[in-house]
Amino acid sequence: MNRRSIVCVSLLLVSAASVARADVEFAVPEKKAAAAKPAPAPAAAPAPEPIISQKGEMPPPVVPGKQPAPAAAAAAAPTVTTATWWGHAAWIIQTPGGATIAIDPNLDNPMAPKIEPPKVLDAILVTHGHGDHVGNTADLAKKTGAKVITSYELATLIGAANSEGMNIGGTTVVKDATIHVVEALHSSGFGQEKTGPKYGGPAMGFVIEIAKGPVLYHAGDTDVFSGMALIAERYHPTFGMLPIGGHFTMDPTGAALAAKMLKLKTVIPMHYGTYPVLKGTPDELTAALKKQKVPAKVMEFRSGISQTLKQ
């Protein structure tokens, strides 16, 4: 090969090497596609306003961020024991703890007041089965749902859905009133069937011990009897509702002796003047107490008028 050919070959080799180096140094690397940014999360929905249920016995609900509703004024609770005479031997007793108790509710007797009968009753106490004492018991029990408390036999005969048949010596509780069943000297036939009245169990009286109130004795129909001294010793009644009319029960003289045996502070006369045969009067009772030197005072009621029984 001549010298010119060698020079040409050398130039070609140098040129090829330069081009190859340029391809390496100036080649632009392949770019990767940029990764997609995640989509923004949707805005959270606003939280619903809290729902707070309200019960009748609870204070008004408080919703966060709002002013509480004003509380309703609470009803004033009774603070005393009251008695309302419905004539004859019928009474409505109301206690500081809210108990409303009817006793021998013959609300249609000739001395009954011309007012609406009670619409709310917790209990009805019936001393014996005679119609002038059972009176409106079944109808009142049905309308008010009150529990009828009487002798076991008479409870069955009256047939109230809510009843408690008891006997002498038994005790039951109605709200703040503790009720003791005690004896009485009387009969207890029930009904006016041609075959004669049905046996209505024993005649009874009731001692009602009232929390934060007096101890009240309703004698039912009875004569004075020696067991009244035991009633005084065991229960210490302060008020005594005693029959004074005579004929079917003790008269004022007998009632004065009963007040002495019971050691009563106050005698409340009942079962007089309803019928002509019931001749005893409160004035005669006052005279009999004075004659027998019994310190108890007479608390006379007018039909339909409530009075407070102070402890």
C-alpha positions as a LaTeX table, in Angstrom:
\begin{tabular}{lrrr}
\hline
Residue & $x$ (\AA) & $y$ (\AA) & $z$ (\AA) \\
\hline
Met1 & 0.00 & 0.00 & 0.00 \\
Asn2 & 1.41 & 3.45 & $-0.85$ \\
Arg3 & 1.69 & 6.30 & 1.63 \\
Arg4 & $-1.39$ & 8.16 & 0.40 \\
Ser5 & $-3.57$ & 5.10 & 0.94 \\
Ile6 & $-2.30$ & 4.68 & 4.52 \\
Val7 & $-3.10$ & 8.33 & 5.31 \\
Cys8 & $-6.67$ & 7.98 & 3.97 \\
Val9 & $-7.32$ & 4.83 & 5.98 \\
Ser10 & $-6.04$ & 6.55 & 9.14 \\
Leu11 & $-8.31$ & 9.53 & 8.62 \\
Leu12 & $-11.38$ & 7.27 & 8.16 \\
Leu13 & $-10.64$ & 5.39 & 11.40 \\
Val14 & $-10.25$ & 8.64 & 13.41 \\
Ser15 & $-13.50$ & 10.03 & 11.99 \\
Ala16 & $-15.46$ & 6.86 & 12.88 \\
Ala17 & $-14.17$ & 6.92 & 16.46 \\
Ser18 & $-15.15$ & 10.57 & 16.86 \\
Val19 & $-18.67$ & 9.94 & 15.63 \\
Ala20 & $-19.08$ & 6.96 & 18.00 \\
Arg21 & $-17.88$ & 9.07 & 20.97 \\
Ala22 & $-20.30$ & 11.86 & 20.06 \\
Asp23 & $-23.18$ & 9.40 & 19.99 \\
Val24 & $-22.30$ & 8.29 & 23.51 \\
Glu25 & $-21.70$ & 11.74 & 24.99 \\
Phe26 & $-24.63$ & 13.61 & 23.43 \\
Ala27 & $-27.29$ & 10.92 & 23.33 \\
Val28 & $-30.45$ & 12.08 & 25.32 \\
Pro29 & $-31.70$ & 9.33 & 27.57 \\
Glu30 & $-35.37$ & 8.24 & 27.16 \\
Lys31 & $-37.58$ & 10.11 & 29.65 \\
Lys32 & $-40.13$ & 8.13 & 31.68 \\
Ala33 & $-43.67$ & 9.47 & 31.82 \\
Ala34 & $-44.32$ & 11.43 & 35.01 \\
Ala35 & $-46.36$ & 9.46 & 37.58 \\
Ala36 & $-50.00$ & 10.69 & 37.88 \\
Lys37 & $-50.78$ & 12.58 & 41.07 \\
Pro38 & $-53.52$ & 11.02 & 43.20 \\
Ala39 & $-56.91$ & 12.75 & 42.95 \\
Pro40 & $-57.76$ & 14.86 & 45.99 \\
Ala41 & $-60.12$ & 13.15 & 48.47 \\
Pro42 & $-63.68$ & 14.49 & 48.43 \\
Ala43 & $-64.52$ & 16.90 & 51.23 \\
Ala44 & $-66.14$ & 15.21 & 54.26 \\
Ala45 & $-69.85$ & 15.83 & 54.67 \\
Pro46 & $-70.72$ & 18.00 & 57.70 \\
Ala47 & $-71.61$ & 15.95 & 60.81 \\
Pro48 & $-75.34$ & 15.83 & 61.49 \\
Glu49 & $-76.63$ & 17.70 & 64.51 \\
Pro50 & $-76.84$ & 15.24 & 67.42 \\
Ile51 & $-80.25$ & 13.86 & 68.17 \\
Ile52 & $-80.95$ & 13.63 & 71.90 \\
Ser53 & $-84.12$ & 11.89 & 72.98 \\
Gln54 & $-86.15$ & 13.30 & 75.82 \\
Lys55 & $-88.16$ & 11.37 & 78.38 \\
Gly56 & $-90.95$ & 12.81 & 80.39 \\
Glu57 & $-89.15$ & 12.33 & 83.69 \\
Met58 & $-85.87$ & 13.83 & 82.43 \\
Pro59 & $-84.86$ & 17.51 & 82.18 \\
Pro60 & $-84.91$ & 19.08 & 78.69 \\
Pro61 & $-82.04$ & 17.83 & 76.44 \\
Val62 & $-78.94$ & 19.96 & 75.87 \\
Val63 & $-77.62$ & 20.02 & 72.28 \\
Pro64 & $-73.91$ & 20.99 & 72.02 \\
Gly65 & $-73.54$ & 24.60 & 70.91 \\
Lys66 & $-77.10$ & 25.53 & 71.83 \\
Gln67 & $-78.55$ & 27.11 & 74.91 \\
Pro68 & $-80.44$ & 24.62 & 77.11 \\
Ala69 & $-84.20$ & 24.92 & 77.13 \\
Pro70 & $-85.58$ & 26.40 & 80.34 \\
Ala71 & $-86.71$ & 23.75 & 82.80 \\
Ala72 & $-90.41$ & 23.58 & 83.53 \\
Ala73 & $-91.44$ & 24.45 & 87.05 \\
Ala74 & $-91.85$ & 21.32 & 89.17 \\
Ala75 & $-95.28$ & 20.65 & 90.63 \\
Ala76 & $-95.44$ & 21.37 & 94.32 \\
Ala77 & $-95.43$ & 18.17 & 96.33 \\
Pro78 & $-98.08$ & 17.80 & 99.02 \\
Thr79 & $-96.69$ & 18.48 & 102.47 \\
Val80 & $-99.63$ & 17.65 & 104.75 \\
Thr81 & $-102.25$ & 14.97 & 105.32 \\
Thr82 & $-105.81$ & 15.97 & 104.49 \\
Ala83 & $-109.16$ & 14.27 & 105.02 \\
Thr84 & $-112.40$ & 14.94 & 103.16 \\
Trp85 & $-115.65$ & 13.59 & 104.59 \\
Trp86 & $-118.17$ & 12.28 & 102.10 \\
Gly87 & $-120.84$ & 11.74 & 104.75 \\
His88 & $-121.64$ & 8.57 & 106.71 \\
Ala89 & $-118.35$ & 6.57 & 107.03 \\
Ala90 & $-116.89$ & 7.62 & 103.65 \\
Trp91 & $-113.57$ & 9.45 & 103.50 \\
Ile92 & $-110.86$ & 10.50 & 101.03 \\
Ile93 & $-107.39$ & 10.74 & 102.58 \\
Gln94 & $-104.45$ & 12.43 & 100.87 \\
Thr95 & $-100.92$ & 12.01 & 102.22 \\
Pro96 & $-97.68$ & 14.02 & 101.94 \\
Gly97 & $-96.21$ & 11.24 & 99.77 \\
Gly98 & $-99.00$ & 11.57 & 97.21 \\
Ala99 & $-101.25$ & 8.65 & 98.19 \\
Thr100 & $-104.98$ & 9.15 & 97.69 \\
Ile101 & $-107.00$ & 6.62 & 99.67 \\
Ala102 & $-110.77$ & 6.18 & 99.84 \\
Ile103 & $-112.36$ & 4.50 & 102.86 \\
Asp104 & $-115.87$ & 2.95 & 102.72 \\
Pro105 & $-116.73$ & 5.01 & 99.62 \\
Asn106 & $-120.52$ & 5.16 & 99.66 \\
Leu107 & $-120.46$ & 8.42 & 97.71 \\
Asp108 & $-124.23$ & 8.42 & 97.12 \\
Asn109 & $-125.32$ & 8.42 & 100.76 \\
Pro110 & $-127.85$ & 11.09 & 101.85 \\
Met111 & $-125.10$ & 13.23 & 103.42 \\
Ala112 & $-122.68$ & 13.03 & 100.46 \\
Pro113 & $-121.59$ & 16.36 & 98.93 \\
Lys114 & $-122.84$ & 17.29 & 95.48 \\
Ile115 & $-119.38$ & 17.36 & 93.91 \\
Glu116 & $-117.46$ & 15.29 & 91.39 \\
Pro117 & $-116.16$ & 11.95 & 92.72 \\
Pro118 & $-112.38$ & 11.53 & 92.83 \\
Lys119 & $-110.79$ & 10.70 & 89.48 \\
Val120 & $-107.47$ & 9.50 & 90.93 \\
Leu121 & $-107.24$ & 6.89 & 93.67 \\
Asp122 & $-104.42$ & 4.62 & 94.78 \\
Ala123 & $-106.41$ & 2.40 & 97.13 \\
Ile124 & $-109.93$ & 1.80 & 98.40 \\
Leu125 & $-110.31$ & 0.41 & 101.92 \\
Val126 & $-113.57$ & $-1.36$ & 102.74 \\
Thr127 & $-114.27$ & $-2.25$ & 106.36 \\
His128 & $-117.12$ & $-4.73$ & 105.79 \\
Gly129 & $-119.72$ & $-5.97$ & 103.34 \\
His130 & $-122.79$ & $-3.85$ & 104.11 \\
Gly131 & $-123.99$ & $-1.81$ & 101.16 \\
Asp132 & $-123.76$ & 1.53 & 102.98 \\
His133 & $-119.99$ & 0.94 & 103.24 \\
Val134 & $-119.14$ & $-0.97$ & 100.06 \\
Gly135 & $-121.03$ & 1.73 & 98.17 \\
Asn136 & $-119.31$ & 2.73 & 94.90 \\
Thr137 & $-116.23$ & 0.58 & 95.41 \\
Ala138 & $-116.51$ & $-1.54$ & 92.25 \\
Asp139 & $-117.21$ & 1.44 & 89.98 \\
Leu140 & $-114.42$ & 3.56 & 91.46 \\
Ala141 & $-111.94$ & 0.69 & 91.22 \\
Lys142 & $-112.81$ & 0.18 & 87.55 \\
Lys143 & $-112.52$ & 3.87 & 86.66 \\
Thr144 & $-109.35$ & 4.65 & 88.62 \\
Gly145 & $-107.51$ & 1.31 & 88.74 \\
Ala146 & $-107.25$ & 1.68 & 92.52 \\
Lys147 & $-106.43$ & $-1.40$ & 94.57 \\
Val148 & $-109.33$ & $-2.63$ & 96.72 \\
Ile149 & $-108.10$ & $-3.61$ & 100.18 \\
Thr150 & $-110.54$ & $-5.53$ & 102.33 \\
Ser151 & $-111.17$ & $-8.99$ & 103.79 \\
Tyr152 & $-110.29$ & $-11.96$ & 101.65 \\
Glu153 & $-113.92$ & $-13.04$ & 101.30 \\
Leu154 & $-115.25$ & $-9.57$ & 100.50 \\
Ala155 & $-112.53$ & $-8.91$ & 97.92 \\
Thr156 & $-113.76$ & $-11.99$ & 96.03 \\
Leu157 & $-117.39$ & $-10.85$ & 96.20 \\
Ile158 & $-116.67$ & $-7.29$ & 95.03 \\
Gly159 & $-114.66$ & $-8.73$ & 92.13 \\
Ala160 & $-112.35$ & $-5.79$ & 91.39 \\
Ala161 & $-109.53$ & $-6.62$ & 88.97 \\
Asn162 & $-106.97$ & $-5.05$ & 91.30 \\
Ser163 & $-107.62$ & $-6.20$ & 94.86 \\
Glu164 & $-105.78$ & $-7.41$ & 97.94 \\
Gly165 & $-107.72$ & $-9.74$ & 100.21 \\
Met166 & $-106.46$ & $-9.52$ & 103.78 \\
Asn167 & $-107.41$ & $-10.42$ & 107.32 \\
Ile168 & $-107.06$ & $-9.03$ & 110.82 \\
Gly169 & $-103.40$ & $-8.61$ & 111.75 \\
Gly170 & $-102.26$ & $-8.05$ & 108.16 \\
Thr171 & $-100.27$ & $-5.05$ & 106.92 \\
Thr172 & $-99.87$ & $-3.55$ & 103.46 \\
Val173 & $-98.25$ & $-0.40$ & 102.06 \\
Val174 & $-99.59$ & 2.25 & 99.66 \\
Lys175 & $-96.87$ & 4.80 & 98.87 \\
Asp176 & $-96.13$ & 6.52 & 102.20 \\
Ala177 & $-99.10$ & 4.95 & 104.01 \\
Thr178 & $-98.65$ & 1.74 & 105.98 \\
Ile179 & $-102.07$ & 0.15 & 106.51 \\
His180 & $-102.80$ & $-2.27$ & 109.37 \\
Val181 & $-105.97$ & $-4.35$ & 109.50 \\
Val182 & $-107.53$ & $-4.51$ & 112.98 \\
Glu183 & $-110.65$ & $-6.06$ & 114.45 \\
Ala184 & $-114.15$ & $-4.59$ & 114.78 \\
Leu185 & $-117.33$ & $-5.81$ & 116.49 \\
His186 & $-119.90$ & $-5.98$ & 113.71 \\
Ser187 & $-121.40$ & $-8.25$ & 111.03 \\
Ser188 & $-120.42$ & $-8.29$ & 107.35 \\
Gly189 & $-123.14$ & $-9.69$ & 105.08 \\
Phe190 & $-122.81$ & $-8.75$ & 101.41 \\
Gly191 & $-125.57$ & $-8.28$ & 98.84 \\
Gln192 & $-129.36$ & $-8.09$ & 98.80 \\
Glu193 & $-130.28$ & $-11.46$ & 97.34 \\
Lys194 & $-133.59$ & $-13.13$ & 98.29 \\
Thr195 & $-131.70$ & $-16.00$ & 99.86 \\
Gly196 & $-129.98$ & $-13.52$ & 102.18 \\
Pro197 & $-126.62$ & $-11.76$ & 102.19 \\
Lys198 & $-123.41$ & $-13.66$ & 101.50 \\
Tyr199 & $-120.70$ & $-14.01$ & 104.08 \\
Gly200 & $-118.30$ & $-11.13$ & 103.55 \\
Gly201 & $-115.56$ & $-12.12$ & 105.97 \\
Pro202 & $-114.94$ & $-10.39$ & 109.30 \\
Ala203 & $-115.75$ & $-6.75$ & 109.93 \\
Met204 & $-112.53$ & $-4.78$ & 110.24 \\
Gly205 & $-111.01$ & $-1.43$ & 111.06 \\
Phe206 & $-107.88$ & 0.17 & 109.60 \\
Val207 & $-104.92$ & 1.92 & 111.21 \\
Ile208 & $-103.04$ & 4.07 & 108.68 \\
Glu209 & $-99.50$ & 5.11 & 109.61 \\
Ile210 & $-98.47$ & 8.01 & 107.38 \\
Ala211 & $-94.80$ & 8.86 & 106.96 \\
Lys212 & $-94.25$ & 12.48 & 108.01 \\
Gly213 & $-97.89$ & 12.53 & 109.08 \\
Pro214 & $-100.30$ & 11.30 & 111.72 \\
Val215 & $-101.45$ & 7.80 & 112.65 \\
Leu216 & $-105.10$ & 7.55 & 111.70 \\
Tyr217 & $-107.61$ & 4.94 & 112.95 \\
His218 & $-110.85$ & 4.30 & 111.03 \\
Ala219 & $-112.94$ & 2.06 & 113.26 \\
Gly220 & $-115.48$ & 1.01 & 110.65 \\
Asp221 & $-118.78$ & $-0.05$ & 112.20 \\
Thr222 & $-118.20$ & $-1.26$ & 115.74 \\
Asp223 & $-119.03$ & $-1.04$ & 119.40 \\
Val224 & $-116.32$ & $-0.23$ & 121.92 \\
Phe225 & $-114.27$ & $-3.35$ & 122.76 \\
Ser226 & $-111.34$ & $-4.21$ & 125.00 \\
Gly227 & $-109.02$ & $-4.82$ & 122.01 \\
Met228 & $-108.93$ & $-1.06$ & 121.47 \\
Ala229 & $-106.38$ & $-0.91$ & 124.30 \\
Leu230 & $-104.15$ & $-3.24$ & 122.27 \\
Ile231 & $-104.58$ & $-1.04$ & 119.20 \\
Ala232 & $-103.37$ & 1.90 & 121.31 \\
Glu233 & $-100.42$ & $-0.05$ & 122.67 \\
Arg234 & $-99.31$ & $-1.38$ & 119.31 \\
Tyr235 & $-100.03$ & 1.42 & 116.83 \\
His236 & $-100.47$ & 4.64 & 118.89 \\
Pro237 & $-103.15$ & 6.33 & 116.77 \\
Thr238 & $-103.50$ & 10.09 & 117.23 \\
Phe239 & $-106.70$ & 10.60 & 115.22 \\
Gly240 & $-109.70$ & 8.29 & 115.54 \\
Met241 & $-112.64$ & 8.24 & 113.11 \\
Leu242 & $-115.31$ & 6.73 & 115.34 \\
Pro243 & $-118.99$ & 5.95 & 114.67 \\
Ile244 & $-121.31$ & 7.71 & 117.12 \\
Gly245 & $-124.81$ & 7.22 & 115.67 \\
Gly246 & $-125.86$ & 4.24 & 117.81 \\
His247 & $-128.32$ & 1.48 & 116.85 \\
Phe248 & $-125.90$ & $-0.33$ & 114.50 \\
Thr249 & $-122.74$ & 0.94 & 116.23 \\
Met250 & $-121.65$ & 2.53 & 119.50 \\
Asp251 & $-123.25$ & 5.79 & 120.57 \\
Pro252 & $-121.48$ & 8.95 & 121.82 \\
Thr253 & $-121.00$ & 7.48 & 125.30 \\
Gly254 & $-119.39$ & 4.35 & 123.85 \\
Ala255 & $-117.25$ & 6.45 & 121.50 \\
Ala256 & $-115.96$ & 8.51 & 124.45 \\
Leu257 & $-114.89$ & 5.31 & 126.22 \\
Ala258 & $-113.25$ & 4.12 & 122.97 \\
Ala259 & $-111.30$ & 7.39 & 122.75 \\
Lys260 & $-110.11$ & 6.84 & 126.31 \\
Met261 & $-108.96$ & 3.26 & 125.61 \\
Leu262 & $-107.30$ & 4.29 & 122.35 \\
Lys263 & $-105.57$ & 7.27 & 124.03 \\
Leu264 & $-106.59$ & 9.49 & 121.15 \\
Lys265 & $-105.69$ & 13.14 & 120.92 \\
Thr266 & $-108.49$ & 13.87 & 118.46 \\
Val267 & $-111.84$ & 12.17 & 117.82 \\
Ile268 & $-113.49$ & 12.61 & 114.42 \\
Pro269 & $-117.18$ & 11.62 & 114.64 \\
Met270 & $-118.81$ & 9.76 & 111.73 \\
His271 & $-121.71$ & 7.42 & 110.95 \\
Tyr272 & $-124.35$ & 9.71 & 112.42 \\
Gly273 & $-127.31$ & 11.65 & 111.04 \\
Thr274 & $-127.33$ & 9.79 & 107.72 \\
Tyr275 & $-130.61$ & 8.09 & 108.59 \\
Pro276 & $-133.10$ & 8.93 & 111.37 \\
Val277 & $-132.09$ & 5.87 & 113.37 \\
Leu278 & $-128.52$ & 7.19 & 113.76 \\
Lys279 & $-129.34$ & 9.68 & 116.51 \\
Gly280 & $-125.96$ & 10.42 & 118.14 \\
Thr281 & $-124.44$ & 13.89 & 117.62 \\
Pro282 & $-121.01$ & 15.53 & 117.92 \\
Asp283 & $-122.31$ & 17.70 & 120.78 \\
Glu284 & $-123.28$ & 14.58 & 122.72 \\
Leu285 & $-119.82$ & 13.17 & 122.07 \\
Thr286 & $-118.19$ & 16.34 & 123.44 \\
Ala287 & $-120.35$ & 16.10 & 126.56 \\
Ala288 & $-119.52$ & 12.40 & 127.01 \\
Leu289 & $-115.78$ & 13.05 & 126.72 \\
Lys290 & $-116.03$ & 15.76 & 129.36 \\
Lys291 & $-118.08$ & 13.57 & 131.68 \\
Gln292 & $-115.60$ & 10.68 & 131.40 \\
Lys293 & $-112.67$ & 13.10 & 131.78 \\
Val294 & $-111.15$ & 12.12 & 128.45 \\
Pro295 & $-108.76$ & 14.87 & 127.22 \\
Ala296 & $-109.31$ & 14.15 & 123.51 \\
Lys297 & $-110.81$ & 16.98 & 121.49 \\
Val298 & $-113.58$ & 16.64 & 118.90 \\
Met299 & $-112.76$ & 17.57 & 115.29 \\
Glu300 & $-116.04$ & 17.95 & 113.46 \\
Phe301 & $-116.21$ & 17.83 & 109.65 \\
Arg302 & $-118.68$ & 19.17 & 107.13 \\
Ser303 & $-119.48$ & 17.01 & 104.14 \\
Gly304 & $-117.24$ & 17.75 & 101.15 \\
Ile305 & $-114.87$ & 20.05 & 103.06 \\
Ser306 & $-111.22$ & 19.02 & 103.46 \\
Gln307 & $-109.30$ & 19.60 & 106.66 \\
Thr308 & $-105.65$ & 19.10 & 107.54 \\
Leu309 & $-104.72$ & 16.35 & 109.99 \\
Lys310 & $-101.66$ & 17.72 & 111.75 \\
Gln311 & $-99.12$ & 15.30 & 113.15 \\
\hline
\end{tabular}
